[in-house]
Amino acid sequence: MFFLPQFEIADLVLDVESDKWEPMERMMEFRIEQHRPGDLDIRFRYEEFIAVPDGDVISEENQYFKWLRKPSGDKGYYIYSREAASGSILVLADIDPEWRKVIITCRDFTNKSPDESFSQQTWVFAHVMMGVIYRYNILYRNGIVIHSSALKLKDRAIIFSAPSGTGKSTHAQLWQRHVDNVKILNDDTPAVQIIGGKPFVFGTPWSGSSLIHCNDSAPLEAIVILEQAEENRIRKITGQEAILGVMPRVFLPYFDQTMMIKAMGIFERIISTVPVYLLQCRPDKEAVEMVYQCLK
């Protein structure tokens, strides 16, 4: 049985084809019933063995994912993920040059009877792989993805950005605890898209280990860079300081000059449109109140 669902994530429609439902389980909140023209076409295939593709390594994002540029004469990319113990490929994505048509091949364990955790790892990798592809496809719709925690406060959004382990999720939870009408749009990789000249923040289904996200959006009111400190203080930053504070958290296509130019143009429009603050803080209510006062 083939499934042919569509999902709308920000202003971008994903067409997905698969005869297994597991890769899409975390995306159900974003499913749409009325068919629309798709922006990203993803086709799942399942094989008992996946060979390592030929190509030039352009990135090893972490110990699980490797990126390749296709060999000379071919255009596009491969991304694959391995099972840590055996080194065998669990998921392979074959991506066209514009990140609009993708074939994702998953290891098929139907006749292998693997333990449950090993099989589940394949579905997690497949889900993450779709998120990686999405973050570069959205460039063609005036959007970028930022490693951050995004909140919706009534009818506006705030992004809290910082390196992993700084306390983005903790700070987001403080807002939910101390401020009314707050929801977390995404706790790891929200999308920011320019619509009508204004940046909007969208929840996406790729929310890291917390799995906290929702299908909602709001105009971006501010970006707050977090730093841990013994005393709470906040100041507005501009220019080079703001760019250097936020840019390391943006998923940028360093491997492709044309896409990089496009991404930097979107990023610069966002930075020039909304205020950026540096919040050096403790994880407490006072830190929340400082930001809240800046937004009034």
PDB file of N, CA and C in Angstrom, residues 6-46:
ATOM      1  N   GLN A   6       0.468  14.914   1.823  1.00  0.00           N
ATOM      2  CA  GLN A   6       1.119  16.211   1.679  1.00  0.00           C
ATOM      3  C   GLN A   6       1.231  16.871   3.043  1.00  0.00           C
ATOM      4  N   PHE A   7       2.317  17.615   3.229  1.00  0.00           N
ATOM      5  CA  PHE A   7       2.543  18.341   4.471  1.00  0.00           C
ATOM      6  C   PHE A   7       2.901  19.780   4.130  1.00  0.00           C
ATOM      7  N   GLU A   8       2.350  20.726   4.895  1.00  0.00           N
ATOM      8  CA  GLU A   8       2.698  22.134   4.709  1.00  0.00           C
ATOM      9  C   GLU A   8       3.483  22.602   5.926  1.00  0.00           C
ATOM     10  N   ILE A   9       4.722  22.996   5.704  1.00  0.00           N
ATOM     11  CA  ILE A   9       5.614  23.443   6.775  1.00  0.00           C
ATOM     12  C   ILE A   9       6.143  24.801   6.372  1.00  0.00           C
ATOM     13  N   ALA A  10       5.767  25.844   7.108  1.00  0.00           N
ATOM     14  CA  ALA A  10       5.912  27.222   6.652  1.00  0.00           C
ATOM     15  C   ALA A  10       5.134  27.320   5.332  1.00  0.00           C
ATOM     16  N   ASP A  11       5.556  28.143   4.442  1.00  0.00           N
ATOM     17  CA  ASP A  11       4.827  28.310   3.180  1.00  0.00           C
ATOM     18  C   ASP A  11       5.415  27.375   2.129  1.00  0.00           C
ATOM     19  N   LEU A  12       5.514  26.089   2.470  1.00  0.00           N
ATOM     20  CA  LEU A  12       6.192  25.120   1.614  1.00  0.00           C
ATOM     21  C   LEU A  12       5.465  23.782   1.720  1.00  0.00           C
ATOM     22  N   VAL A  13       5.096  23.231   0.583  1.00  0.00           N
ATOM     23  CA  VAL A  13       4.327  21.989   0.550  1.00  0.00           C
ATOM     24  C   VAL A  13       5.238  20.827   0.166  1.00  0.00           C
ATOM     25  N   LEU A  14       5.217  19.779   0.989  1.00  0.00           N
ATOM     26  CA  LEU A  14       5.988  18.566   0.737  1.00  0.00           C
ATOM     27  C   LEU A  14       5.070  17.490   0.188  1.00  0.00           C
ATOM     28  N   ASP A  15       5.427  16.964  -0.971  1.00  0.00           N
ATOM     29  CA  ASP A  15       4.779  15.763  -1.514  1.00  0.00           C
ATOM     30  C   ASP A  15       5.608  14.568  -1.086  1.00  0.00           C
ATOM     31  N   VAL A  16       5.005  13.599  -0.422  1.00  0.00           N
ATOM     32  CA  VAL A  16       5.743  12.425   0.050  1.00  0.00           C
ATOM     33  C   VAL A  16       5.078  11.169  -0.494  1.00  0.00           C
ATOM     34  N   GLU A  17       5.900  10.235  -0.947  1.00  0.00           N
ATOM     35  CA  GLU A  17       5.410   8.936  -1.405  1.00  0.00           C
ATOM     36  C   GLU A  17       6.158   7.850  -0.645  1.00  0.00           C
ATOM     37  N   SER A  18       5.428   6.940  -0.028  1.00  0.00           N
ATOM     38  CA  SER A  18       6.067   5.871   0.737  1.00  0.00           C
ATOM     39  C   SER A  18       5.077   4.733   0.936  1.00  0.00           C
ATOM     40  N   ASP A  19       5.595   3.501   1.002  1.00  0.00           N
ATOM     41  CA  ASP A  19       4.701   2.387   1.336  1.00  0.00           C
ATOM     42  C   ASP A  19       4.812   2.014   2.812  1.00  0.00           C
ATOM     43  N   LYS A  20       5.527   2.859   3.582  1.00  0.00           N
ATOM     44  CA  LYS A  20       5.582   2.710   5.036  1.00  0.00           C
ATOM     45  C   LYS A  20       5.284   4.068   5.656  1.00  0.00           C
ATOM     46  N   TRP A  21       4.594   4.039   6.787  1.00  0.00           N
ATOM     47  CA  TRP A  21       4.159   5.280   7.411  1.00  0.00           C
ATOM     48  C   TRP A  21       5.175   5.818   8.427  1.00  0.00           C
ATOM     49  N   GLU A  22       6.071   4.971   8.911  1.00  0.00           N
ATOM     50  CA  GLU A  22       6.941   5.346  10.041  1.00  0.00           C
ATOM     51  C   GLU A  22       7.770   6.615   9.825  1.00  0.00           C
ATOM     52  N   PRO A  23       8.348   6.871   8.648  1.00  0.00           N
ATOM     53  CA  PRO A  23       9.156   8.095   8.505  1.00  0.00           C
ATOM     54  C   PRO A  23       8.376   9.381   8.705  1.00  0.00           C
ATOM     55  N   MET A  24       7.051   9.305   8.618  1.00  0.00           N
ATOM     56  CA  MET A  24       6.223  10.516   8.679  1.00  0.00           C
ATOM     57  C   MET A  24       5.458  10.674   9.992  1.00  0.00           C
ATOM     58  N   GLU A  25       5.674   9.772  10.928  1.00  0.00           N
ATOM     59  CA  GLU A  25       4.865   9.760  12.152  1.00  0.00           C
ATOM     60  C   GLU A  25       4.950  11.070  12.937  1.00  0.00           C
ATOM     61  N   ARG A  26       6.116  11.715  12.926  1.00  0.00           N
ATOM     62  CA  ARG A  26       6.289  12.952  13.708  1.00  0.00           C
ATOM     63  C   ARG A  26       5.804  14.192  12.965  1.00  0.00           C
ATOM     64  N   MET A  27       5.243  14.006  11.778  1.00  0.00           N
ATOM     65  CA  MET A  27       4.848  15.144  10.948  1.00  0.00           C
ATOM     66  C   MET A  27       3.342  15.311  10.824  1.00  0.00           C
ATOM     67  N   MET A  28       2.571  14.491  11.523  1.00  0.00           N
ATOM     68  CA  MET A  28       1.137  14.449  11.287  1.00  0.00           C
ATOM     69  C   MET A  28       0.434  15.778  11.540  1.00  0.00           C
ATOM     70  N   GLU A  29       0.944  16.559  12.468  1.00  0.00           N
ATOM     71  CA  GLU A  29       0.322  17.856  12.777  1.00  0.00           C
ATOM     72  C   GLU A  29       0.368  18.803  11.574  1.00  0.00           C
ATOM     73  N   PHE A  30       1.262  18.525  10.636  1.00  0.00           N
ATOM     74  CA  PHE A  30       1.466  19.408   9.493  1.00  0.00           C
ATOM     75  C   PHE A  30       0.814  18.875   8.216  1.00  0.00           C
ATOM     76  N   ARG A  31       0.089  17.774   8.330  1.00  0.00           N
ATOM     77  CA  ARG A  31      -0.533  17.180   7.143  1.00  0.00           C
ATOM     78  C   ARG A  31      -1.696  18.051   6.665  1.00  0.00           C
ATOM     79  N   ILE A  32      -1.830  18.161   5.344  1.00  0.00           N
ATOM     80  CA  ILE A  32      -2.953  18.899   4.755  1.00  0.00           C
ATOM     81  C   ILE A  32      -3.787  17.928   3.926  1.00  0.00           C
ATOM     82  N   GLU A  33      -5.078  18.149   3.896  1.00  0.00           N
ATOM     83  CA  GLU A  33      -5.996  17.243   3.205  1.00  0.00           C
ATOM     84  C   GLU A  33      -6.286  17.698   1.782  1.00  0.00           C
ATOM     85  N   GLN A  34      -6.340  19.015   1.562  1.00  0.00           N
ATOM     86  CA  GLN A  34      -6.663  19.529   0.233  1.00  0.00           C
ATOM     87  C   GLN A  34      -5.381  19.611  -0.590  1.00  0.00           C
ATOM     88  N   HIS A  35      -5.340  18.906  -1.694  1.00  0.00           N
ATOM     89  CA  HIS A  35      -4.123  18.815  -2.496  1.00  0.00           C
ATOM     90  C   HIS A  35      -3.734  20.167  -3.080  1.00  0.00           C
ATOM     91  N   ARG A  36      -2.412  20.442  -3.015  1.00  0.00           N
ATOM     92  CA  ARG A  36      -1.851  21.672  -3.567  1.00  0.00           C
ATOM     93  C   ARG A  36      -0.593  21.336  -4.349  1.00  0.00           C
ATOM     94  N   PRO A  37      -0.171  22.212  -5.260  1.00  0.00           N
ATOM     95  CA  PRO A  37       1.097  21.972  -5.962  1.00  0.00           C
ATOM     96  C   PRO A  37       2.250  21.882  -4.959  1.00  0.00           C
ATOM     97  N   GLY A  38       3.104  20.886  -5.122  1.00  0.00           N
ATOM     98  CA  GLY A  38       4.182  20.669  -4.172  1.00  0.00           C
ATOM     99  C   GLY A  38       5.433  21.474  -4.495  1.00  0.00           C
ATOM    100  N   ASP A  39       6.193  21.822  -3.454  1.00  0.00           N
ATOM    101  CA  ASP A  39       7.469  22.519  -3.602  1.00  0.00           C
ATOM    102  C   ASP A  39       8.652  21.574  -3.428  1.00  0.00           C
ATOM    103  N   LEU A  40       8.435  20.479  -2.712  1.00  0.00           N
ATOM    104  CA  LEU A  40       9.494  19.512  -2.440  1.00  0.00           C
ATOM    105  C   LEU A  40       8.917  18.115  -2.611  1.00  0.00           C
ATOM    106  N   ASP A  41       9.539  17.338  -3.492  1.00  0.00           N
ATOM    107  CA  ASP A  41       9.054  15.999  -3.821  1.00  0.00           C
ATOM    108  C   ASP A  41       9.985  14.970  -3.187  1.00  0.00           C
ATOM    109  N   ILE A  42       9.469  14.156  -2.255  1.00  0.00           N
ATOM    110  CA  ILE A  42      10.257  13.154  -1.546  1.00  0.00           C
ATOM    111  C   ILE A  42       9.658  11.783  -1.809  1.00  0.00           C
ATOM    112  N   ARG A  43      10.465  10.877  -2.330  1.00  0.00           N
ATOM    113  CA  ARG A  43      10.036   9.510  -2.607  1.00  0.00           C
ATOM    114  C   ARG A  43      10.865   8.543  -1.762  1.00  0.00           C
ATOM    115  N   PHE A  44      10.198   7.728  -0.986  1.00  0.00           N
ATOM    116  CA  PHE A  44      10.883   6.735  -0.158  1.00  0.00           C
ATOM    117  C   PHE A  44      10.966   5.404  -0.891  1.00  0.00           C
ATOM    118  N   ARG A  45      12.117   4.774  -0.771  1.00  0.00           N
ATOM    119  CA  ARG A  45      12.336   3.431  -1.287  1.00  0.00           C
ATOM    120  C   ARG A  45      12.939   2.588  -0.165  1.00  0.00           C
ATOM    121  N   TYR A  46      12.801   1.280  -0.239  1.00  0.00           N
ATOM    122  CA  TYR A  46      13.277   0.400   0.832  1.00  0.00           C
ATOM    123  C   TYR A  46      14.061  -0.759   0.225  1.00  0.00           C
TER     124      TYR A  46
END
